[in-house]
Tab-separated table of C-alpha atoms in Angstrom:
chain	number	residue	atom	x	y	z
A	1	MET	CA	0.332	0.142	-0.260
A	2	ASP	CA	1.530	3.406	-0.428
A	3	THR	CA	-0.162	6.692	0.047
A	4	GLU	CA	0.293	10.446	-1.739
A	5	THR	CA	-0.690	13.125	0.594
A	6	THR	CA	-0.855	17.460	0.642
A	7	GLY	CA	2.183	17.579	2.605
A	8	LEU	CA	4.011	16.041	5.427
A	9	ASP	CA	2.552	17.875	9.065
A	10	ASN	CA	-0.260	16.749	11.270
A	11	LYS	CA	-2.712	18.742	9.563
A	12	ALA	CA	-1.888	17.141	5.906
A	13	GLU	CA	-4.681	14.657	3.935
A	14	ILE	CA	-4.145	11.763	1.573
A	15	LEU	CA	-4.787	12.166	-1.692
A	16	HIS	CA	-4.373	9.133	-3.813
A	17	ILE	CA	-4.226	5.907	-2.236
A	18	GLY	CA	-2.652	2.879	-4.374
A	19	ILE	CA	-2.964	-0.842	-3.046
A	20	VAL	CA	-1.576	-4.243	-5.312
A	21	THR	CA	-0.387	-7.581	-4.373
A	22	LEU	CA	2.336	-9.085	-3.609
A	23	ASN	CA	2.496	-9.594	-7.675
A	24	GLY	CA	2.170	-6.563	-8.448
A	25	ASP	CA	-1.518	-7.019	-9.300
A	26	GLU	CA	-4.037	-4.089	-8.657
A	27	LEU	CA	-6.224	-4.090	-6.124
A	28	PHE	CA	-7.587	-0.306	-5.014
A	29	ASN	CA	-6.265	2.594	-6.720
A	30	SER	CA	-7.921	5.859	-5.788
A	31	LEU	CA	-7.496	9.310	-5.334
A	32	VAL	CA	-8.746	10.876	-2.332
A	33	GLN	CA	-10.512	14.499	-1.965
A	34	PRO	CA	-9.208	16.035	1.071
A	35	ALA	CA	-11.667	17.360	4.068
A	36	LYS	CA	-9.915	20.959	4.508
A	37	ALA	CA	-7.096	21.144	2.370
A	38	ARG	CA	-7.155	23.109	-0.662
A	39	ARG	CA	-3.614	23.919	-1.842
A	40	TRP	CA	-0.301	21.886	-1.610
A	41	SER	CA	2.146	23.817	-3.755
A	42	GLU	CA	4.852	21.986	-2.077
A	43	ALA	CA	3.472	18.630	-2.222
A	44	MET	CA	2.280	18.948	-5.775
A	45	GLN	CA	5.530	19.632	-7.170
A	46	ILE	CA	6.320	16.317	-5.836
A	47	HIS	CA	3.383	14.415	-6.812
A	48	GLY	CA	1.511	16.769	-9.367
A	49	ILE	CA	-2.075	16.148	-7.827
A	50	SER	CA	-3.589	19.493	-7.850
A	51	TRP	CA	-7.322	20.208	-6.265
A	52	ARG	CA	-8.528	19.778	-9.915
A	53	ASP	CA	-7.718	16.284	-10.116
A	54	VAL	CA	-9.035	15.698	-6.225
A	55	LYS	CA	-12.435	18.143	-6.342
A	56	ASP	CA	-14.820	15.586	-7.919
A	57	ALA	CA	-13.101	12.539	-5.842
A	58	PRO	CA	-14.567	10.577	-3.386
A	59	THR	CA	-13.904	11.686	0.457
A	60	ILE	CA	-11.891	9.121	2.982
A	61	GLY	CA	-15.066	8.243	4.382
A	62	GLN	CA	-16.848	7.203	1.210
A	63	LEU	CA	-13.678	5.150	0.739
A	64	ALA	CA	-13.736	3.125	4.199
A	65	ASP	CA	-15.735	0.433	3.249
A	66	ASP	CA	-13.421	-0.899	0.599
A	67	LEU	CA	-10.674	0.137	2.261
A	68	ARG	CA	-12.125	-2.363	5.318
A	69	ARG	CA	-12.751	-5.258	2.708
A	70	ILE	CA	-9.418	-5.238	1.001
A	71	LEU	CA	-7.034	-4.866	4.408
A	72	ASP	CA	-8.916	-6.651	6.525
A	73	GLY	CA	-7.633	-9.641	7.438
A	74	ARG	CA	-4.191	-9.355	5.797
A	75	LEU	CA	-0.182	-8.578	5.920
A	76	VAL	CA	0.377	-4.853	4.398
A	77	ALA	CA	3.499	-4.179	3.174
A	78	ILE	CA	4.008	-0.115	3.348
A	79	TYR	CA	7.090	1.812	2.334
A	80	ASN	CA	7.733	3.795	5.221
A	81	ALA	CA	4.706	2.307	7.466
A	82	SER	CA	4.842	4.760	10.138
A	83	PHE	CA	3.989	8.087	7.713
A	84	ASP	CA	1.142	6.094	5.831
A	85	THR	CA	-0.713	4.397	8.574
A	86	ARG	CA	-0.245	7.873	10.175
A	87	MET	CA	-1.745	9.301	7.071
A	88	LEU	CA	-4.640	7.113	7.389
A	89	HIS	CA	-5.250	7.940	11.117
A	90	GLN	CA	-5.455	11.989	10.160
A	91	SER	CA	-6.863	11.468	7.109
A	92	ILE	CA	-9.774	10.532	9.087
A	93	ARG	CA	-9.374	12.795	12.365
A	94	VAL	CA	-9.463	15.564	10.113
A	95	ALA	CA	-12.559	14.699	8.199
A	96	GLY	CA	-13.799	14.497	11.508
A	97	ALA	CA	-14.751	11.190	10.931
A	98	THR	CA	-12.870	9.429	14.070
A	99	ASN	CA	-15.863	8.067	15.636
A	100	GLN	CA	-17.836	6.996	12.251
A	101	TYR	CA	-14.885	5.393	10.781
A	102	GLN	CA	-12.810	3.935	14.072
A	103	TRP	CA	-13.675	0.488	12.950
A	104	LEU	CA	-11.610	1.345	9.884
A	105	LEU	CA	-8.672	1.599	11.688
A	106	ASP	CA	-8.803	-1.087	14.412
A	107	GLN	CA	-9.667	-4.199	12.196
A	108	ASP	CA	-7.430	-7.308	11.840
A	109	TRP	CA	-4.206	-6.608	9.684
A	110	GLU	CA	-0.922	-6.150	10.216
A	111	TRP	CA	1.483	-3.296	9.611
A	112	GLU	CA	4.757	-4.355	8.279
A	113	CYS	CA	7.427	-1.368	7.455
A	114	VAL	CA	9.402	-2.425	3.966
A	115	MET	CA	11.720	0.615	4.514
A	116	GLU	CA	12.800	-0.841	7.837
A	117	THR	CA	13.487	-3.894	6.381
A	118	TYR	CA	15.197	-3.060	3.685
A	119	ALA	CA	17.409	-0.553	5.793
A	120	GLU	CA	18.541	-3.998	7.942
A	121	TYR	CA	19.104	-6.277	4.617
A	122	TRP	CA	20.712	-2.861	3.022
A	123	GLY	CA	22.915	-2.859	5.975
A	124	GLU	CA	24.292	0.637	5.534
A	125	ARG	CA	24.826	2.162	9.036
A	126	ASN	CA	23.899	5.143	10.712
A	127	ARG	CA	26.338	6.338	12.522
A	128	ARG	CA	24.389	9.463	13.967
A	129	TYR	CA	21.179	7.648	15.061
A	130	GLY	CA	22.265	4.177	15.918
A	131	GLY	CA	20.848	1.557	13.486
A	132	TYR	CA	20.599	1.349	9.638
A	133	ARG	CA	20.194	3.913	7.464
A	134	TRP	CA	17.064	4.504	5.581
A	135	GLN	CA	16.910	4.380	1.942
A	136	SER	CA	14.361	6.387	-0.006
A	137	LEU	CA	12.014	4.008	-2.130
A	138	THR	CA	13.773	4.892	-5.587
A	139	LYS	CA	17.390	4.558	-4.219
A	140	ALA	CA	16.302	1.146	-2.425
A	141	CYS	CA	14.704	0.052	-6.065
A	142	GLN	CA	18.119	1.335	-7.901
A	143	GLN	CA	19.983	-0.449	-5.641
A	144	GLN	CA	18.281	-3.606	-6.254
A	145	ASP	CA	18.534	-2.861	-10.252
A	146	LEU	CA	15.158	-2.369	-10.504
A	147	ARG	CA	13.363	-0.100	-12.934
A	148	VAL	CA	11.961	3.062	-11.355
A	149	SER	CA	8.918	4.350	-13.403
A	150	ASN	CA	5.909	6.496	-12.000
A	151	ALA	CA	7.852	7.115	-8.373
A	152	HIS	CA	5.709	9.442	-6.429
A	153	ASN	CA	2.541	8.105	-7.320
A	154	ALA	CA	0.304	5.672	-4.899
A	155	LEU	CA	-0.079	2.855	-7.475
A	156	GLY	CA	3.675	3.173	-8.630
A	157	ASP	CA	5.073	3.167	-5.765
A	158	ALA	CA	3.063	0.077	-4.241
A	159	LYS	CA	4.086	-1.623	-7.367
A	160	LEU	CA	7.854	-0.641	-6.711
A	161	THR	CA	7.309	-2.114	-2.947
A	162	ALA	CA	5.825	-4.723	-4.216
A	163	ALA	CA	8.510	-5.607	-6.923
A	164	LEU	CA	11.571	-4.443	-3.966
A	165	ILE	CA	10.147	-7.891	-1.815
A	166	ARG	CA	10.028	-9.947	-4.426
A	167	LYS	CA	13.519	-8.769	-5.322
A	168	ILE	CA	15.097	-9.324	-1.745
A	169	GLU	CA	13.053	-12.427	-0.571
A	170	ASP	CA	14.678	-13.814	-4.304
A	171	LYS	CA	17.904	-13.185	-2.489
A	172	PHE	CA	17.029	-14.898	0.879
A	173	SER	CA	16.021	-17.580	-1.034
């Protein structure tokens, strides 16, 4: 799973959600109309999603049942899971729908952070903070000789994450 957002702060909202299988098959791909944000020029320079693109898109609340159906009972692999899960929670909170959609957040699925797993796999030490240095998704894919396309597109990044998992899984076999 991957998201694109209006920013990084505690008011940022999801603009795009992409979910694929481990094989890269599309399970879900939708733009998302934010509840409050109308401008995100800095983020737009990265992912290219404008208000015009999302003004007629469904809200996070309108997508909640589909997301629950897709995610329930699964192990969900996300590159930088702490960010994307925070954005899911935060988008629901900013929309003022925490009580109404809390069930989406409390369902039976687990998150796996592929970024943290890959950092350990790659093995570059982080001298400043200890542990392993996190790599961007693009850099991790380049390190594994994977072709990077559709970066900073939720569906494209979800497919890249799945390809990265398959690539490093093969090296463990």
